[in-house]
mmCIF file of C-alpha atoms in Angstrom:
data_model
loop_
_atom_site.group_PDB
_atom_site.id
_atom_site.type_symbol
_atom_site.label_atom_id
_atom_site.label_comp_id
_atom_site.label_asym_id
_atom_site.label_seq_id
_atom_site.Cartn_x
_atom_site.Cartn_y
_atom_site.Cartn_z
ATOM 1 C CA MET A 1 8.871 17.394 21.708
ATOM 2 C CA LYS A 2 9.775 15.664 18.067
ATOM 3 C CA THR A 3 10.128 12.141 17.649
ATOM 4 C CA ASN A 4 12.243 10.676 14.952
ATOM 5 C CA ILE A 5 10.452 8.772 12.636
ATOM 6 C CA VAL A 6 12.787 7.097 10.459
ATOM 7 C CA PHE A 7 11.222 5.167 7.261
ATOM 8 C CA LEU A 8 13.626 2.175 5.606
ATOM 9 C CA ASN A 9 12.540 3.329 1.861
ATOM 10 C CA GLU A 10 13.507 5.376 -0.863
ATOM 11 C CA LYS A 11 12.868 8.864 -0.779
ATOM 12 C CA PRO A 12 9.625 9.418 -2.908
ATOM 13 C CA GLY A 13 10.314 9.313 -6.556
ATOM 14 C CA ALA A 14 7.956 9.362 -9.516
ATOM 15 C CA THR A 15 7.000 5.756 -8.998
ATOM 16 C CA ASP A 16 7.246 5.426 -5.212
ATOM 17 C CA LEU A 17 4.011 4.479 -3.771
ATOM 18 C CA VAL A 18 4.624 4.396 -0.036
ATOM 19 C CA GLY A 19 6.797 7.410 -0.122
ATOM 20 C CA ARG A 20 3.358 9.144 -1.610
ATOM 21 C CA LEU A 21 1.123 7.474 0.785
ATOM 22 C CA LEU A 22 3.150 9.152 3.625
ATOM 23 C CA THR A 23 3.323 12.648 2.271
ATOM 24 C CA ASP A 24 1.110 13.653 5.305
ATOM 25 C CA LEU A 25 3.749 13.078 7.581
ATOM 26 C CA GLU A 26 5.346 16.241 5.822
ATOM 27 C CA ARG A 27 2.792 18.784 7.678
ATOM 28 C CA ASP A 28 3.110 16.711 11.065
ATOM 29 C CA GLU A 29 4.983 18.881 13.463
ATOM 30 C CA ARG A 30 5.534 16.186 15.902
ATOM 31 C CA VAL A 31 7.818 14.145 13.907
ATOM 32 C CA LYS A 32 11.001 14.702 11.469
ATOM 33 C CA VAL A 33 11.240 12.281 8.954
ATOM 34 C CA TYR A 34 14.624 10.866 7.163
ATOM 35 C CA PHE A 35 14.306 8.377 4.309
ATOM 36 C CA SER A 36 17.454 5.797 4.398
ATOM 37 C CA TYR A 37 17.744 5.349 0.479
ATOM 38 C CA THR A 38 17.858 7.906 -2.225
ATOM 39 C CA PRO A 39 16.839 7.321 -6.319
ATOM 40 C CA LEU A 40 19.544 6.047 -8.281
ATOM 41 C CA LYS A 41 20.230 7.474 -11.572
ATOM 42 C CA SER A 42 22.096 4.808 -13.133
ATOM 43 C CA ASN A 43 20.016 2.126 -15.179
ATOM 44 C CA ILE A 44 22.676 -0.388 -14.251
ATOM 45 C CA LEU A 45 23.216 0.403 -10.564
ATOM 46 C CA LYS A 46 19.378 0.206 -10.360
ATOM 47 C CA ALA A 47 19.549 -3.536 -11.819
ATOM 48 C CA ILE A 48 22.230 -4.588 -9.605
ATOM 49 C CA ARG A 49 20.416 -3.233 -6.303
ATOM 50 C CA ARG A 50 17.222 -4.851 -7.404
ATOM 51 C CA VAL A 51 18.937 -8.091 -7.624
ATOM 52 C CA HIS A 52 20.666 -7.558 -4.105
ATOM 53 C CA PHE A 53 17.350 -6.665 -2.649
ATOM 54 C CA SER A 54 15.637 -9.799 -4.725
ATOM 55 C CA HIS A 55 12.989 -11.364 -2.308
ATOM 56 C CA LYS A 56 13.363 -14.130 -4.412
ATOM 57 C CA ILE A 57 17.220 -14.899 -3.836
ATOM 58 C CA ASN A 58 16.961 -13.261 0.000
ATOM 59 C CA SER A 59 14.520 -15.834 0.938
ATOM 60 C CA LYS A 60 16.980 -18.420 0.255
ATOM 61 C CA ILE A 61 20.109 -17.017 1.511
ATOM 62 C CA ARG A 62 20.388 -13.231 3.379
ATOM 63 C CA LEU A 63 22.977 -11.238 0.851
ATOM 64 C CA PRO A 64 25.193 -9.013 2.620
ATOM 65 C CA PHE A 65 26.632 -5.684 2.272
ATOM 66 C CA LYS A 66 23.412 -4.058 1.871
ATOM 67 C CA ARG A 67 24.736 -0.821 3.484
ATOM 68 C CA ILE A 68 26.658 -0.402 0.318
ATOM 69 C CA TRP A 69 23.652 1.332 -1.249
ATOM 70 C CA GLY A 70 23.699 4.529 0.991
ATOM 71 C CA CYS A 71 21.814 3.316 4.289
ATOM 72 C CA VAL A 72 23.740 4.860 6.794
ATOM 73 C CA LEU A 73 21.091 4.774 9.704
ATOM 74 C CA ASP A 74 24.180 5.072 12.298
ATOM 75 C CA LYS A 75 25.110 8.572 10.985
ATOM 76 C CA LEU A 76 21.399 9.680 11.551
ATOM 77 C CA ASP A 77 21.060 12.426 14.081
ATOM 78 C CA TRP A 78 19.202 9.930 16.827
ATOM 79 C CA TYR A 79 18.075 11.339 19.996
ATOM 80 C CA ASP A 80 19.587 10.502 23.156
ATOM 81 C CA ASP A 81 16.777 11.814 25.262
ATOM 82 C CA ARG A 82 13.544 9.660 24.286
ATOM 83 C CA THR A 83 12.236 6.808 21.684
ATOM 84 C CA ASN A 84 13.110 6.400 18.194
ATOM 85 C CA TYR A 85 11.044 4.721 15.670
ATOM 86 C CA LEU A 86 12.317 2.884 12.786
ATOM 87 C CA LEU A 87 9.671 2.044 10.624
ATOM 88 C CA MET A 88 9.748 -0.596 7.506
ATOM 89 C CA PHE A 89 7.319 -1.703 5.099
ATOM 90 C CA ASN A 90 7.197 -5.515 4.108
ATOM 91 C CA GLY A 91 8.755 -4.254 0.758
ATOM 92 C CA THR A 92 11.868 -3.499 2.470
ATOM 93 C CA LEU A 93 12.626 -6.658 4.857
ATOM 94 C CA ASP A 94 14.898 -7.856 2.194
ATOM 95 C CA TYR A 95 16.998 -4.366 1.971
ATOM 96 C CA LEU A 96 18.212 -5.533 5.649
ATOM 97 C CA ASP A 97 21.305 -6.610 7.083
ATOM 98 C CA PHE A 98 20.154 -7.452 10.550
ATOM 99 C CA GLY A 99 23.355 -7.628 12.089
ATOM 100 C CA TYR A 100 23.744 -3.803 11.411
ATOM 101 C CA LEU A 101 20.398 -3.298 12.660
ATOM 102 C CA ASP A 102 20.762 -4.864 15.732
ATOM 103 C CA LYS A 103 23.917 -2.906 16.746
ATOM 104 C CA LEU A 104 21.871 0.103 15.718
ATOM 105 C CA ARG A 105 19.450 -0.501 18.280
ATOM 106 C CA LYS A 106 21.818 -1.355 21.120
ATOM 107 C CA LYS A 107 23.256 1.654 20.418
ATOM 108 C CA HIS A 108 20.186 4.014 20.465
ATOM 109 C CA HIS A 109 16.697 3.872 22.057
ATOM 110 C CA ILE A 110 15.279 2.569 18.583
ATOM 111 C CA LYS A 111 11.825 0.913 18.045
ATOM 112 C CA ILE A 112 11.263 -1.094 15.387
ATOM 113 C CA VAL A 113 7.830 -1.104 13.839
ATOM 114 C CA MET A 114 6.867 -3.189 10.695
ATOM 115 C CA ILE A 115 3.945 -2.174 8.621
ATOM 116 C CA LEU A 116 2.098 -4.991 6.180
ATOM 117 C CA VAL A 117 0.434 -3.013 3.425
ATOM 118 C CA ASP A 118 0.052 -5.389 1.021
ATOM 119 C CA ALA A 119 -1.194 -8.982 0.325
ATOM 120 C CA PHE A 120 1.429 -11.343 2.014
ATOM 121 C CA LEU A 121 1.643 -14.828 1.743
ATOM 122 C CA ALA A 122 1.155 -17.152 4.677
ATOM 123 C CA SER A 123 4.710 -18.594 4.438
ATOM 124 C CA ILE A 124 6.168 -14.985 4.634
ATOM 125 C CA CYS A 125 3.971 -13.948 7.595
ATOM 126 C CA LYS A 126 5.656 -17.021 9.388
ATOM 127 C CA ASN A 127 8.856 -15.871 8.657
ATOM 128 C CA MET A 128 8.154 -12.548 9.629
ATOM 129 C CA ARG A 129 7.343 -14.144 12.850
ATOM 130 C CA THR A 130 10.539 -15.699 13.046
ATOM 131 C CA PHE A 131 12.012 -12.329 12.635
ATOM 132 C CA SER A 132 10.556 -10.272 15.097
ATOM 133 C CA LYS A 133 11.687 -13.236 17.385
ATOM 134 C CA LYS A 134 15.355 -13.320 16.430
ATOM 135 C CA TYR A 135 15.865 -9.360 16.107
ATOM 136 C CA GLY A 136 12.999 -8.246 18.247
ATOM 137 C CA PHE A 137 10.673 -6.086 16.056
ATOM 138 C CA ASP A 138 8.667 -4.097 18.513
ATOM 139 C CA TYR A 139 5.440 -3.897 16.854
ATOM 140 C CA ILE A 140 4.106 -5.321 13.601
ATOM 141 C CA TYR A 141 0.896 -3.977 12.048
ATOM 142 C CA THR A 142 -0.973 -5.484 9.393
ATOM 143 C CA PHE A 143 -3.338 -4.082 6.830
ATOM 144 C CA ASP A 144 -5.374 -7.928 6.647
ATOM 145 C CA PRO A 145 -7.556 -8.605 9.816
ATOM 146 C CA LYS A 146 -6.989 -12.484 9.039
ATOM 147 C CA ASP A 147 -3.220 -12.075 9.667
ATOM 148 C CA GLU A 148 -4.052 -10.450 13.150
ATOM 149 C CA GLU A 149 -6.313 -13.283 13.869
ATOM 150 C CA THR A 150 -3.775 -15.808 12.703
ATOM 151 C CA TYR A 151 -0.255 -14.301 14.007
ATOM 152 C CA GLY A 152 -1.109 -12.127 16.372
ATOM 153 C CA PHE A 153 -0.259 -9.063 14.688
ATOM 154 C CA MET A 154 -1.923 -5.524 15.125
ATOM 155 C CA PHE A 155 -4.823 -4.350 12.748
ATOM 156 C CA HIS A 156 -4.132 -0.975 11.127
ATOM 157 C CA THR A 157 -5.594 0.569 7.950
ATOM 158 C CA ILE A 158 -2.629 1.269 5.224
ATOM 159 C CA PRO A 159 -1.431 4.784 6.221
ATOM 160 C CA TYR A 160 -3.003 7.203 3.286
ATOM 161 C CA SER A 161 -2.352 10.416 2.115
ATOM 162 C CA THR A 162 -4.771 12.504 -0.046
ATOM 163 C CA PHE A 163 -4.536 14.376 -3.489
ATOM 164 C CA GLU A 164 -6.324 16.936 -2.466
ATOM 165 C CA GLU A 165 -5.538 18.755 -5.752
ATOM 166 C CA LEU A 166 -7.689 15.776 -7.872
ATOM 167 C CA ARG A 167 -10.879 16.302 -5.892
ATOM 168 C CA GLY A 168 -12.618 17.917 -8.699
ATOM 169 C CA THR A 169 -11.530 15.565 -11.358
ATOM 170 C CA GLU A 170 -14.094 15.404 -13.878
ATOM 171 C CA ILE A 171 -15.972 11.640 -14.206
ATOM 172 C CA GLN A 172 -16.097 10.608 -17.575
ATOM 173 C CA TYR A 173 -16.362 6.695 -17.552
ATOM 174 C CA ASP A 174 -18.808 4.453 -15.775
ATOM 175 C CA PHE A 175 -16.201 2.656 -13.606
ATOM 176 C CA GLY A 176 -12.700 1.437 -14.016
ATOM 177 C CA PHE A 177 -9.733 -0.695 -12.721
ATOM 178 C CA VAL A 178 -5.926 -0.275 -12.390
ATOM 179 C CA GLY A 179 -4.039 -3.455 -11.307
ATOM 180 C CA SER A 180 -1.456 -6.008 -12.024
ATOM 181 C CA ASN A 181 -2.767 -9.467 -13.229
ATOM 182 C CA LYS A 182 -1.707 -11.312 -9.886
ATOM 183 C CA GLY A 183 -3.704 -14.568 -11.068
ATOM 184 C CA ARG A 184 -6.747 -12.866 -11.236
ATOM 185 C CA ILE A 185 -7.257 -11.407 -14.988
ATOM 186 C CA SER A 186 -9.724 -14.489 -15.546
ATOM 187 C CA MET A 187 -12.349 -12.641 -13.382
ATOM 188 C CA ILE A 188 -11.432 -9.344 -14.157
ATOM 189 C CA ASN A 189 -11.775 -10.303 -17.983
ATOM 190 C CA SER A 190 -15.085 -11.339 -17.614
ATOM 191 C CA ILE A 191 -16.345 -8.183 -15.618
ATOM 192 C CA LEU A 192 -15.118 -5.991 -18.697
ATOM 193 C CA GLU A 193 -17.020 -8.211 -20.966
ATOM 194 C CA SER A 194 -19.985 -8.032 -18.943
ATOM 195 C CA ALA A 195 -19.832 -4.567 -19.199
ATOM 196 C CA ASN A 196 -19.261 -4.033 -22.754
ATOM 197 C CA ASP A 197 -22.434 -6.418 -23.022
ATOM 198 C CA ALA A 198 -24.197 -3.995 -20.820
ATOM 199 C CA HIS A 199 -23.227 -0.844 -22.507
ATOM 200 C CA VAL A 200 -21.144 0.532 -19.903
ATOM 201 C CA SER A 201 -17.935 2.658 -20.499
ATOM 202 C CA PHE A 202 -15.152 1.812 -18.749
ATOM 203 C CA ARG A 203 -11.480 2.400 -18.612
ATOM 204 C CA ALA A 204 -8.587 -0.100 -17.330
ATOM 205 C CA ARG A 205 -5.130 -0.113 -17.178
ATOM 206 C CA LEU A 206 -3.245 -3.368 -16.281
ATOM 207 C CA VAL A 207 0.087 -4.694 -15.801
ATOM 208 C CA HIS A 208 1.795 -8.081 -16.107
ATOM 209 C CA VAL A 209 -0.799 -9.631 -18.624
ATOM 210 C CA LYS A 210 0.414 -12.154 -21.392
ATOM 211 C CA SER A 211 -0.692 -11.420 -24.857
ATOM 212 C CA ASN A 212 -3.363 -14.161 -25.271
ATOM 213 C CA ASP A 213 -4.797 -12.608 -22.056
ATOM 214 C CA ARG A 214 -5.360 -9.528 -23.132
ATOM 215 C CA LEU A 215 -9.085 -8.091 -24.627
ATOM 216 C CA SER A 216 -9.416 -5.575 -27.623
ATOM 217 C CA PHE A 217 -11.609 -3.144 -25.774
ATOM 218 C CA PRO A 218 -10.699 0.495 -26.528
ATOM 219 C CA ASN A 219 -9.630 2.352 -23.302
ATOM 220 C CA ILE A 220 -7.507 -0.882 -21.643
ATOM 221 C CA VAL A 221 -3.528 0.117 -21.425
ATOM 222 C CA TYR A 222 -1.666 -3.020 -20.868
ATOM 223 C CA ASN A 223 1.809 -3.491 -19.163
ATOM 224 C CA THR A 224 2.434 0.303 -19.247
ATOM 225 C CA ALA A 225 2.599 1.630 -15.336
ATOM 226 C CA VAL A 226 2.253 4.923 -14.418
ATOM 227 C CA ASP A 227 2.629 7.030 -11.168
ATOM 228 C CA TYR A 228 0.618 6.893 -8.265
ATOM 229 C CA LYS A 229 -0.546 9.987 -8.675
ATOM 230 C CA GLN A 230 -1.825 9.522 -12.153
ATOM 231 C CA THR A 231 -3.036 6.190 -11.096
ATOM 232 C CA VAL A 232 -5.741 8.340 -8.877
ATOM 233 C CA PHE A 233 -6.177 10.895 -11.602
ATOM 234 C CA GLU A 234 -7.347 8.170 -14.002
ATOM 235 C CA GLU A 235 -9.545 6.382 -11.215
ATOM 236 C CA LEU A 236 -11.113 9.872 -10.314
ATOM 237 C CA GLN A 237 -12.325 10.019 -13.823
ATOM 238 C CA CYS A 238 -14.390 6.692 -13.294
ATOM 239 C CA ASN A 239 -18.136 6.799 -11.612
ATOM 240 C CA CYS A 240 -17.390 3.597 -9.650
ATOM 241 C CA LEU A 241 -14.240 1.695 -9.047
ATOM 242 C CA LEU A 242 -13.856 -1.985 -9.651
ATOM 243 C CA ASP A 243 -12.002 -3.913 -6.807
ATOM 244 C CA VAL A 244 -10.876 -7.252 -6.839
ATOM 245 C CA LEU A 245 -9.107 -9.267 -4.411
ATOM 246 C CA SER A 246 -5.788 -11.291 -5.097
ATOM 247 C CA GLU A 247 -6.025 -15.063 -4.664
ATOM 248 C CA GLY A 248 -5.567 -15.738 -0.747
ATOM 249 C CA GLN A 249 -6.240 -11.881 0.078
ATOM 250 C CA SER A 250 -8.622 -10.918 2.634
ATOM 251 C CA GLY A 251 -7.718 -6.977 3.359
ATOM 252 C CA ALA A 252 -8.716 -4.285 1.539
ATOM 253 C CA THR A 253 -7.034 -2.741 -1.254
ATOM 254 C CA LEU A 254 -6.123 0.643 -2.493
ATOM 255 C CA ARG A 255 -9.542 0.464 -4.142
ATOM 256 C CA TYR A 256 -11.201 1.086 -1.060
ATOM 257 C CA TYR A 257 -9.249 3.661 0.455
ATOM 258 C CA GLU A 258 -9.628 5.772 -3.064
ATOM 259 C CA ALA A 259 -13.363 5.064 -2.857
ATOM 260 C CA VAL A 260 -13.847 6.447 0.272
ATOM 261 C CA VAL A 261 -11.665 9.274 0.526
ATOM 262 C CA TYR A 262 -12.687 10.574 -2.750
ATOM 263 C CA ASN A 263 -16.040 9.615 -3.103
ATOM 264 C CA ARG A 264 -16.556 7.221 -5.715
ATOM 265 C CA LYS A 265 -18.722 3.955 -5.768
ATOM 266 C CA LEU A 266 -16.774 0.902 -5.215
ATOM 267 C CA LEU A 267 -17.658 -2.547 -6.576
ATOM 268 C CA THR A 268 -15.713 -5.291 -4.980
ATOM 269 C CA ASN A 269 -15.494 -9.026 -4.620
ATOM 270 C CA ASN A 270 -14.364 -8.659 -0.698
ATOM 271 C CA THR A 271 -16.912 -9.432 1.671
ATOM 272 C CA ASP A 272 -15.058 -8.185 4.544
ATOM 273 C CA VAL A 273 -15.123 -5.076 3.400
ATOM 274 C CA LYS A 274 -19.010 -5.053 5.703
ATOM 275 C CA ASP A 275 -16.371 -4.812 8.880
ATOM 276 C CA LEU A 276 -14.815 -2.215 7.480
ATOM 277 C CA PRO A 277 -15.138 1.833 8.703
ATOM 278 C CA PHE A 278 -17.308 3.749 6.087
ATOM 279 C CA TYR A 279 -18.867 0.711 4.705
ATOM 280 C CA ASP A 280 -22.283 1.713 3.378
ATOM 281 C CA PRO A 281 -24.222 -0.496 1.020
ATOM 282 C CA ASP A 282 -25.691 2.439 -1.133
ATOM 283 C CA TYR A 283 -21.878 3.660 -2.230
ATOM 284 C CA ILE A 284 -20.563 -0.014 -2.089
ATOM 285 C CA HIS A 285 -21.993 -3.067 -3.934
ATOM 286 C CA ILE A 286 -20.538 -6.829 -3.272
ATOM 287 C CA PHE A 287 -20.294 -9.383 -6.027
ATOM 288 C CA ALA A 288 -19.344 -13.260 -5.708
ATOM 289 C CA LYS A 289 -19.367 -13.055 -9.787
ATOM 290 C CA PRO A 290 -20.068 -11.046 -12.625
ATOM 291 C CA GLU A 291 -23.517 -12.135 -13.229
ATOM 292 C CA ASP A 292 -24.221 -10.395 -9.696
ATOM 293 C CA ILE A 293 -23.322 -6.891 -10.667
ATOM 294 C CA ASP A 294 -26.157 -4.163 -10.938
ATOM 295 C CA TRP A 295 -24.843 -2.254 -13.946
ATOM 296 C CA GLU A 296 -27.483 0.105 -13.532
ATOM 297 C CA TRP A 297 -26.054 0.831 -10.048
ATOM 298 C CA VAL A 298 -22.700 1.193 -11.364
ATOM 299 C CA LYS A 299 -23.748 4.067 -14.360
ATOM 300 C CA ALA A 300 -26.474 5.798 -11.656
ATOM 301 C CA ARG A 301 -24.508 9.239 -11.412
ATOM 302 C CA THR A 302 -25.958 9.434 -7.581
ATOM 303 C CA PRO A 303 -24.000 11.692 -4.968
ATOM 304 C CA VAL A 304 -21.733 9.924 -3.055
ATOM 305 C CA ASP A 305 -20.225 10.837 0.234
ATOM 306 C CA PHE A 306 -18.511 8.515 2.374
ATOM 307 C CA HIS A 307 -18.298 11.524 5.174
ATOM 308 C CA TYR A 308 -14.135 10.806 5.370
ATOM 309 C CA ASP A 309 -12.713 12.189 8.555
ATOM 310 C CA GLY A 310 -9.207 11.851 7.622
ATOM 311 C CA ARG A 311 -8.654 8.612 9.916
ATOM 312 C CA PHE A 312 -6.621 6.709 7.405
ATOM 313 C CA SER A 313 -4.040 8.975 7.701
ATOM 314 C CA PRO A 314 -0.325 8.139 8.266
ATOM 315 C CA SER A 315 -0.530 10.942 11.152
ATOM 316 C CA CYS A 316 -3.285 8.503 12.704
ATOM 317 C CA LEU A 317 -0.511 5.693 12.862
ATOM 318 C CA ILE A 318 1.755 7.555 14.757
ATOM 319 C CA ASP A 319 -0.839 8.742 17.322
ATOM 320 C CA GLU A 320 -1.313 4.652 17.957
ATOM 321 C CA ILE A 321 2.301 3.659 18.135
ATOM 322 C CA LEU A 322 2.872 6.788 20.563
ATOM 323 C CA GLN A 323 0.079 5.950 22.476
ATOM 324 C CA LEU A 324 1.206 2.452 22.931
ATOM 325 C CA GLU A 325 4.532 3.564 24.497
ATOM 326 C CA LYS A 326 1.984 5.231 27.012
#
C-alpha cells in the first residue's frame, strides 16, 4: 500500500542538489513523490522568486503570498485513508506560507517532517524549535549529532542516492576538494600549498572566493559552479577527497558520504567522523592542521573498500519514518 511522500522542493534540475540526492525514491514502490515547485525559465522571475524566498528577508519579516509560485499542495491527490507525509529541507523554510500549511494539514491527515541537511546556525535551530511548537512539525531530523543533543532533534544521515554509472571513473589526481569558502579558505589554501610543496597532484573547485584569496596553481577552478553529478565525477578522479568543516559545524559533509559510497580515501578535520558508520582508519585520516597530513598516505594507490551497504539511501529514511508511526 503506497504512502504519499511530498517534497517541498523544486523538481530536480541541472543544479539541484537535494533532488539528485533523492533519486533512489524513483525506484521505491512504496511511495509516490511529488515536487511542489517546478523550475522557472525566465531569469527575471527566478530573481524575483529568489528575493521572495530570501532567508535574510524572511528571518525578519515573513513575506506573504508564497503560493503564487505554484505551490499548490491543496490540489494534490492526498490519501484520506492513510497518513500522508510532507518532507521539507532546511533550505525550504522560507518557501512556506505557514497559515496555508496549517489549513492543509487540518484538511488532510498530513505529518510534517523537517530534514536538516547542511550546517545550521544555532539561532536558526532555535527558530526551528519555535516553528515546531507553533506550526507542529511532527518530526525534525538533523545530520549533525550535536543538534540532536542540543535541540532534541532526531539524528539521521543525509539521504544519499548513488550515481552508479560513475563508479568506474579513473583516478587522475592524488586528492581533490570541491566546496564553498564558508570562512575556511585560509585552511584550504594552506593545505593546497602544503600539497604543492610535497609534489602531490590535486584538483579543486572553489566558489565564493575573493580575488586576493586565490592561488595561482593549475587545476583550481574559482567561482564556477557545476551540477552535482559533475561535482562527483571530478571528485572521483581523485585518489583522496579533502573534507574541511565550516566554522561551528560538526556533522559530516557530503565528502564523507562520497568517500564511503564510491570507495575513496578521506582526509578530514572532523574528529567526530570516528563515531560515524564505516569509519576505518586505513581509509580515513583526521588532521588538525596541514602539518599533520601524511602526504605519502594520500598519494598511495591502495585499494579502498568501505563495504557500503546502502544505508544512506533516502529509502532508509522512509523506513524509519514509517516505523515511528507504528
